[in-house]
């Protein structure tokens, strides 16, 4: 255990627990485990057992990364957390079927930590929330289950995650970190802690609420920009204008923002705006622009399916009882993450036509696809079998296939639709 008294004067020795070992928590555990005594905790025993074998099914951490974290251990036993003095919460903050924020993982983590908190401890939250959630939702749970007083016996910080799954060029140490604390002294300590592992540096916000708001608008802004391009794509299609050609022409202006149309899913962009709109509605403000963008992006899966059906009908291909191949299930390319993927909307649309849909994705975890979406991924597409093929995710695996290989999966009159506009235009029947 390393002494950090010169950096964090409040503790003779810094002992960190990271709560939640997914896409955010595991890389964070690795980086802290290089310098400090660190415990990675997850309620999923199977996940912990895999990590103890230095196996990571998120593909964010390599075996070499595990070896560099010499001070890191893993557990699913919450009693093991009692030796720590800094706790970092990285649990997911999803939405429910009605797009309402689901704070149960965050509340559960707060309750677990409340049972372990001791005087002088700091709890830092990284999960994306609406402004005020840390102090309004999490702190009361910490107080209730610890019988300690906030900002007297224990302290809280907020440092929003900025992990980009599947991106080898933007790793945790190279991404500037926002930090904050519930008192000026805590803010300094939290900032110093992250500065010790983040090469890109930190930005210390003036309050936890500012840090929370900064995180949630990062993805709301991207959501709105993509929604604009999606709406333009729908408009240009009606005008018989190629959207990609328009975007290429517009990009010649130096300050044009290079957003592209597509399916907007994942753990951030497709979710975070609903946290902000929930808070806005609580205080009586109707966030018209944000919700309009969400409505546009949420309907894109259905819109793409309808476009493919239209192309099939024009070619006199019967949609009912047809065979459809969907290439890609993950929410983005070259990444196994299927959380909140909007490809599912397209699949469900074709299912309503009584079409048989095969989903092929060599990056996605087969067990997760079955458990979360009840989709049994095919090991290989059938040759000469499909009436429609839809490229939904631009995995390198698909790009490495030549166009003849892709078309070999379809029948002679098969429709090939390119959601990502990565295939040669002259070889596809439609693209977004």
Coordinates of C-alpha atoms in Angstrom, one line a residue:
X1 CA 0.0 0.0 0.0
X2 CA 1.5 3.3 -1.1
X3 CA 1.8 6.3 1.2
X4 CA 0.3 9.4 -0.4
X5 CA 0.5 11.8 2.5
X6 CA 2.2 14.5 0.4
X7 CA -0.6 14.4 -2.2
X8 CA -3.6 13.7 0.0
X9 CA -2.8 15.1 3.5
X10 CA -6.0 13.9 5.1
X11 CA -5.0 10.3 4.9
X12 CA -1.8 8.7 6.1
X13 CA -2.4 6.0 3.4
X14 CA -4.9 6.1 0.6
X15 CA -7.1 3.0 0.1
X16 CA -9.6 3.2 -2.7
X17 CA -12.7 1.1 -3.5
X18 CA -14.2 1.3 -7.0
X19 CA -17.9 0.2 -6.9
X20 CA -19.0 -1.3 -10.3
X21 CA -16.5 -2.9 -12.6
X22 CA -18.0 -2.3 -16.1
X23 CA -16.7 -0.1 -18.9
X24 CA -16.0 2.8 -16.5
X25 CA -15.1 1.1 -13.2
X26 CA -12.6 -1.4 -14.5
X27 CA -10.2 1.0 -16.4
X28 CA -10.4 3.3 -13.4
X29 CA -9.5 0.5 -11.0
X30 CA -6.5 -0.4 -13.2
X31 CA -5.2 3.1 -13.2
X32 CA -5.6 3.6 -9.4
X33 CA -4.3 0.1 -8.8
X34 CA -1.0 1.2 -10.3
X35 CA -0.4 3.7 -7.5
X36 CA -2.7 3.0 -4.6
X37 CA -4.1 0.1 -2.7
X38 CA -7.3 -0.4 -4.7
X39 CA -10.3 -2.8 -4.3
X40 CA -12.6 -3.3 -7.3
X41 CA -16.0 -4.3 -6.1
X42 CA -19.0 -5.7 -8.1
X43 CA -22.2 -7.4 -7.0
X44 CA -21.8 -9.8 -10.0
X45 CA -19.8 -12.7 -8.7
X46 CA -19.3 -14.1 -12.2
X47 CA -17.8 -10.8 -13.3
X48 CA -15.4 -10.7 -10.4
X49 CA -14.3 -14.3 -11.0
X50 CA -13.5 -13.4 -14.6
X51 CA -11.4 -10.4 -13.5
X52 CA -9.5 -12.5 -11.0
X53 CA -8.5 -14.6 -14.0
X54 CA -7.5 -11.3 -15.8
X55 CA -10.3 -11.7 -18.3
X56 CA -12.4 -8.7 -19.4
X57 CA -15.3 -9.3 -21.7
X58 CA -15.7 -5.6 -22.3
X59 CA -12.4 -5.6 -24.1
X60 CA -11.4 -2.4 -22.5
X61 CA -8.5 -3.9 -20.5
X62 CA -5.7 -6.2 -21.6
X63 CA -3.8 -8.8 -19.7
X64 CA -0.9 -6.5 -19.6
X65 CA -3.1 -3.8 -18.0
X66 CA -4.0 -6.2 -15.2
X67 CA -0.3 -7.0 -14.6
X68 CA 0.6 -3.3 -14.2
X69 CA -2.0 -2.8 -11.5
X70 CA 0.1 -4.3 -8.8
X71 CA -2.0 -2.9 -5.9
X72 CA -5.4 -4.0 -7.3
X73 CA -7.7 -6.7 -6.0
X74 CA -11.3 -7.7 -6.8
X75 CA -14.2 -8.8 -4.6
X76 CA -17.9 -9.3 -4.5
X77 CA -18.0 -9.2 -0.7
X78 CA -19.0 -5.8 0.6
X79 CA -17.4 -6.4 4.0
X80 CA -14.0 -6.2 2.2
X81 CA -14.7 -2.5 1.5
X82 CA -14.4 -1.5 5.2
X83 CA -10.6 -1.0 5.0
X84 CA -11.0 1.8 2.4
X85 CA -11.2 5.5 3.0
X86 CA -12.1 6.7 -0.6
X87 CA -15.0 5.1 -2.4
X88 CA -15.7 5.8 -6.1
X89 CA -19.1 4.8 -7.6
X90 CA -19.2 3.9 -11.3
X91 CA -22.5 2.0 -11.5
X92 CA -24.7 2.4 -14.6
X93 CA -27.6 4.9 -14.6
X94 CA -30.0 3.6 -17.3
X95 CA -33.6 4.6 -18.2
X96 CA -36.6 2.3 -17.9
X97 CA -39.1 1.3 -20.7
X98 CA -40.7 4.7 -20.4
X99 CA -37.5 6.6 -20.7
X100 CA -37.6 7.6 -17.0
X101 CA -34.2 7.6 -15.1
X102 CA -33.6 4.4 -13.2
X103 CA -31.6 5.4 -10.1
X104 CA -31.8 2.0 -8.4
X105 CA -28.2 0.9 -9.1
X106 CA -27.0 4.3 -7.7
X107 CA -29.2 4.0 -4.7
X108 CA -28.1 0.4 -4.0
X109 CA -24.5 1.4 -4.3
X110 CA -25.0 4.3 -1.8
X111 CA -26.7 1.9 0.6
X112 CA -23.8 -0.6 0.4
X113 CA -21.3 2.2 1.1
X114 CA -23.4 3.6 3.9
X115 CA -22.9 0.4 5.7
X116 CA -19.1 0.7 5.4
X117 CA -18.5 4.4 5.8
X118 CA -16.3 5.7 8.6
X119 CA -15.5 9.2 9.8
X120 CA -13.4 11.1 7.4
X121 CA -14.2 9.0 4.3
X122 CA -14.9 10.5 0.9
X123 CA -17.4 9.1 -1.6
X124 CA -16.9 10.1 -5.2
X125 CA -19.6 9.5 -7.8
X126 CA -18.8 9.1 -11.5
X127 CA -22.2 7.9 -12.8
X128 CA -24.1 10.3 -15.0
X129 CA -27.0 12.0 -13.2
X130 CA -29.1 15.1 -13.4
X131 CA -27.9 18.2 -11.6
X132 CA -28.6 17.8 -7.8
X133 CA -28.9 14.0 -7.8
X134 CA -25.7 13.3 -5.8
X135 CA -26.7 15.5 -2.9
X136 CA -30.5 14.9 -3.2
X137 CA -30.5 11.2 -3.8
X138 CA -27.2 9.6 -2.8
X139 CA -26.2 11.6 0.3
X140 CA -29.4 10.8 2.2
X141 CA -28.8 7.1 1.6
X142 CA -25.3 7.4 2.8
X143 CA -26.4 9.3 5.9
X144 CA -29.2 6.8 6.7
X145 CA -27.1 3.7 6.4
X146 CA -24.0 5.0 8.1
X147 CA -25.6 7.1 10.9
X148 CA -23.0 9.7 10.0
X149 CA -23.5 13.4 9.0
X150 CA -22.7 14.8 5.6
X151 CA -19.9 17.3 5.5
X152 CA -19.2 16.7 9.1
X153 CA -18.3 13.0 9.3
X154 CA -18.0 12.1 5.6
X155 CA -17.6 14.0 2.4
X156 CA -18.7 13.6 -1.2
X157 CA -17.2 14.4 -4.6
X158 CA -18.4 14.1 -8.2
X159 CA -16.1 13.4 -11.2
X160 CA -18.1 12.4 -14.3
X161 CA -16.9 9.5 -16.4
X162 CA -15.8 10.2 -20.0
X163 CA -15.1 6.7 -21.1
X164 CA -15.5 6.0 -24.8
X165 CA -15.9 2.2 -25.3
X166 CA -14.0 0.7 -28.1
X167 CA -11.8 3.8 -28.7
X168 CA -8.1 3.0 -28.4
X169 CA -7.1 6.6 -29.0
X170 CA -8.9 8.1 -26.0
X171 CA -8.0 6.1 -22.9
X172 CA -8.7 7.2 -19.4
X173 CA -5.3 8.9 -18.6
X174 CA -5.6 10.9 -21.8
X175 CA -9.0 12.3 -21.2
X176 CA -9.2 15.6 -19.2
X177 CA -11.3 15.0 -16.0
X178 CA -13.8 17.3 -14.4
X179 CA -13.7 17.1 -10.6
X180 CA -15.7 18.6 -7.7
X181 CA -16.3 18.3 -4.0
X182 CA -18.8 19.0 -1.3
X183 CA -16.5 21.3 0.5
X184 CA -13.5 23.4 -0.8
X185 CA -11.1 21.0 1.0
X186 CA -12.8 17.9 -0.4
X187 CA -12.7 19.5 -3.9
X188 CA -8.9 19.9 -3.6
X189 CA -8.5 16.4 -2.4
X190 CA -10.6 14.9 -5.2
X191 CA -8.8 17.0 -7.7
X192 CA -5.4 15.9 -6.4
X193 CA -6.4 12.3 -6.5
X194 CA -7.4 12.3 -10.1
X195 CA -4.4 14.5 -11.1
X196 CA -2.2 11.7 -9.9
X197 CA -3.5 9.3 -12.6
X198 CA -4.8 11.6 -15.4
X199 CA -2.1 12.8 -17.7
X200 CA -4.4 15.1 -19.5
X201 CA -5.1 17.0 -16.3
X202 CA -8.2 18.1 -14.5
X203 CA -10.8 20.9 -14.4
X204 CA -12.1 21.6 -10.9
X205 CA -15.7 22.7 -11.0
X206 CA -17.0 25.2 -8.5
X207 CA -19.7 22.8 -7.2
X208 CA -21.0 19.2 -7.6
X209 CA -24.1 20.5 -9.3
X210 CA -21.9 22.3 -12.0
X211 CA -20.0 19.1 -12.6
X212 CA -23.2 17.1 -12.9
X213 CA -24.7 19.6 -15.3
X214 CA -21.5 19.7 -17.4
X215 CA -21.5 15.9 -17.9
X216 CA -25.2 15.6 -18.8
X217 CA -25.1 18.4 -21.4
X218 CA -22.0 16.9 -23.1
X219 CA -24.1 14.1 -24.5
X220 CA -27.3 16.1 -24.8
X221 CA -25.5 18.4 -27.2
X222 CA -24.3 15.5 -29.3
X223 CA -27.8 14.0 -29.3
X224 CA -29.3 17.2 -30.6
X225 CA -26.7 17.6 -33.3
X226 CA -27.3 14.0 -34.5
X227 CA -31.0 14.6 -34.3
X228 CA -30.7 17.6 -36.7
X229 CA -28.8 15.5 -39.2
X230 CA -31.2 12.6 -38.9
X231 CA -34.1 15.0 -39.6
X232 CA -32.3 16.4 -42.6
X233 CA -31.6 12.9 -43.8
X234 CA -35.3 12.2 -43.7
X235 CA -36.1 15.4 -45.6
X236 CA -33.4 14.9 -48.2
X237 CA -34.7 11.4 -48.9
X238 CA -38.1 12.8 -49.6
X239 CA -36.5 15.3 -51.9
X240 CA -34.5 12.5 -53.6
X241 CA -31.1 14.1 -52.6
X242 CA -28.2 12.0 -51.3
X243 CA -27.6 13.0 -47.7
X244 CA -23.9 11.9 -47.7
X245 CA -23.2 14.1 -50.8
X246 CA -24.8 17.1 -49.0
X247 CA -22.7 16.5 -45.9
X248 CA -19.5 16.1 -47.9
X249 CA -20.2 19.4 -49.7
X250 CA -21.1 21.2 -46.4
X251 CA -18.0 19.9 -44.7
X252 CA -15.9 22.1 -47.1
X253 CA -16.7 25.0 -44.8
X254 CA -14.2 25.4 -42.0
X255 CA -16.6 25.5 -39.1
X256 CA -19.1 22.9 -40.3
X257 CA -19.7 20.2 -37.6
X258 CA -19.2 16.7 -39.1
X259 CA -22.1 14.9 -37.6
X260 CA -23.7 11.9 -39.5
X261 CA -27.1 10.4 -39.4
X262 CA -27.7 7.1 -37.8
X263 CA -29.0 5.1 -34.8
X264 CA -28.3 6.8 -31.5
X265 CA -27.9 4.3 -28.7
X266 CA -25.4 3.4 -26.1
X267 CA -25.0 4.2 -22.4
X268 CA -24.6 7.9 -22.8
X269 CA -26.1 9.8 -25.8
X270 CA -29.3 7.8 -26.0
X271 CA -29.8 8.0 -22.2
X272 CA -28.4 11.1 -20.6
X273 CA -30.8 13.7 -22.1
X274 CA -33.7 11.9 -20.3
X275 CA -31.9 12.6 -17.0
X276 CA -31.8 16.3 -17.8
X277 CA -35.4 16.5 -19.1
X278 CA -36.6 14.6 -15.9
X279 CA -35.1 17.3 -13.7
X280 CA -36.3 20.1 -16.0
X281 CA -39.9 18.8 -15.8
X282 CA -39.7 18.5 -12.0
X283 CA -39.1 22.2 -11.7
X284 CA -41.8 23.1 -14.2
X285 CA -39.7 23.7 -17.3
X286 CA -40.7 21.9 -20.5
X287 CA -37.5 21.1 -22.4
X288 CA -39.0 21.3 -25.9
X289 CA -35.8 21.2 -28.0
X290 CA -34.1 18.4 -26.0
X291 CA -37.2 16.2 -26.2
X292 CA -37.7 16.9 -29.9
X293 CA -34.2 15.7 -30.6
X294 CA -34.9 12.5 -28.5
X295 CA -38.1 11.8 -30.4
X296 CA -36.3 12.2 -33.8
X297 CA -33.5 9.9 -32.8
X298 CA -35.7 7.3 -31.1
X299 CA -37.7 6.8 -34.3
X300 CA -34.8 6.2 -36.6
X301 CA -34.8 2.4 -36.3
X302 CA -38.4 2.3 -37.3
X303 CA -37.8 4.8 -40.1
X304 CA -34.9 2.7 -41.5
X305 CA -37.0 -0.5 -41.4
X306 CA -39.7 1.3 -43.3
X307 CA -37.3 2.5 -46.0
X308 CA -36.1 -1.1 -46.5
X309 CA -39.7 -2.3 -46.7
X310 CA -40.4 0.3 -49.3
X311 CA -37.4 -0.8 -51.4
X312 CA -38.4 -4.4 -51.1
X313 CA -42.0 -3.6 -52.2
X314 CA -40.7 -1.7 -55.2
X315 CA -38.7 -4.8 -56.2
X316 CA -41.9 -6.9 -55.7
X317 CA -40.3 -8.8 -52.8
X318 CA -42.8 -10.0 -50.3
X319 CA -41.9 -8.7 -46.8
X320 CA -44.1 -11.0 -44.9
X321 CA -42.3 -14.3 -44.1
X322 CA -39.1 -12.9 -45.7
X323 CA -35.6 -13.5 -44.4
X324 CA -33.8 -10.4 -43.2
X325 CA -30.1 -10.3 -42.2
X326 CA -29.0 -7.6 -39.8
X327 CA -25.3 -7.0 -39.6
X328 CA -24.3 -5.6 -36.2
X329 CA -26.1 -5.4 -32.9
X330 CA -23.8 -3.3 -30.7
X331 CA -24.4 0.4 -30.3
X332 CA -21.2 1.3 -32.1
X333 CA -18.5 -0.2 -34.2
X334 CA -15.6 -2.4 -33.0
X335 CA -17.0 -2.7 -29.5
X336 CA -19.0 -5.5 -27.7
X337 CA -21.3 -3.0 -25.9
X338 CA -25.0 -3.7 -26.6
X339 CA -26.4 -1.5 -23.9
X340 CA -29.3 0.5 -25.2
X341 CA -28.6 -0.4 -28.8
X342 CA -31.2 1.1 -31.2
X343 CA -30.6 -1.7 -33.7
X344 CA -33.3 -3.5 -31.6
X345 CA -35.9 -1.1 -32.9
X346 CA -35.3 -2.0 -36.5
X347 CA -35.3 -5.7 -35.6
X348 CA -38.6 -5.4 -33.8
X349 CA -40.1 -3.5 -36.7
X350 CA -39.4 -6.4 -39.1
X351 CA -40.6 -8.9 -36.6
X352 CA -44.0 -7.2 -36.7
X353 CA -44.0 -7.9 -40.5
X354 CA -43.6 -11.6 -39.5
X355 CA -40.2 -11.5 -41.2
X356 CA -37.5 -13.9 -39.9
X357 CA -34.6 -11.8 -38.7
X358 CA -31.0 -13.2 -38.4
X359 CA -28.6 -11.0 -36.4
X360 CA -24.9 -11.5 -37.1
X361 CA -22.4 -9.6 -34.9
X362 CA -19.0 -11.2 -34.1
X363 CA -18.2 -8.4 -31.6
X364 CA -21.3 -8.8 -29.4
X365 CA -21.5 -11.2 -26.5
X366 CA -23.9 -14.0 -27.4
X367 CA -25.0 -14.7 -23.8
X368 CA -25.7 -11.0 -23.2
X369 CA -27.7 -10.7 -26.5
X370 CA -29.9 -13.6 -25.5
X371 CA -30.3 -12.4 -21.9
X372 CA -31.0 -8.7 -22.6
X373 CA -32.8 -8.8 -25.9
X374 CA -33.8 -12.5 -26.4
X375 CA -31.8 -12.5 -29.6
X376 CA -29.8 -15.6 -30.5
X377 CA -27.0 -14.4 -32.7
X378 CA -26.2 -16.5 -35.7
X379 CA -22.7 -17.8 -36.0
X380 CA -22.5 -17.2 -39.7
X381 CA -25.1 -15.8 -42.2
X382 CA -26.6 -18.3 -44.6
X383 CA -25.5 -18.0 -48.2
X384 CA -28.1 -17.1 -50.8
X385 CA -30.8 -16.9 -48.2
X386 CA -31.9 -13.3 -47.5
X387 CA -34.4 -11.0 -49.2
X388 CA -32.8 -8.0 -47.4
X389 CA -29.4 -7.3 -45.8
X390 CA -29.0 -4.3 -43.5
X391 CA -25.6 -3.1 -42.4
X392 CA -26.3 -1.4 -39.1
X393 CA -22.9 -1.3 -37.4
X394 CA -19.6 -0.5 -39.2
X395 CA -17.5 -3.2 -37.6
X396 CA -14.1 -3.6 -39.2
X397 CA -15.1 -7.3 -39.6
X398 CA -17.8 -6.2 -42.1
X399 CA -15.6 -3.6 -43.8
X400 CA -13.0 -6.3 -44.5
X401 CA -15.6 -8.3 -46.4
X402 CA -15.7 -7.4 -50.1
X403 CA -19.0 -6.4 -51.5
X404 CA -19.4 -9.7 -53.3
X405 CA -19.1 -11.6 -50.0
X406 CA -21.8 -9.4 -48.5
X407 CA -24.1 -9.8 -51.4
X408 CA -23.5 -13.6 -51.5
X409 CA -25.7 -13.9 -48.3
X410 CA -28.7 -12.6 -50.3
X411 CA -30.9 -13.9 -53.0
X412 CA -30.6 -12.6 -56.6
X413 CA -33.1 -9.8 -55.9
X414 CA -31.9 -9.0 -52.4
X415 CA -32.0 -5.4 -51.1
X416 CA -28.7 -4.2 -49.5
X417 CA -29.2 -1.2 -47.2
X418 CA -26.3 0.7 -45.7
X419 CA -27.2 2.5 -42.5
X420 CA -23.7 3.8 -41.9
X421 CA -22.9 4.8 -45.5
X422 CA -19.6 3.0 -45.5
X423 CA -20.2 0.8 -48.5
X424 CA -19.7 1.9 -52.2
X425 CA -22.8 3.8 -53.1
X426 CA -23.1 2.1 -56.5
X427 CA -23.4 -1.3 -54.8
X428 CA -26.2 -0.5 -52.3
X429 CA -29.9 -0.1 -52.9
X430 CA -30.3 2.5 -50.2
X431 CA -28.5 4.3 -47.5
X432 CA -29.3 6.8 -44.7

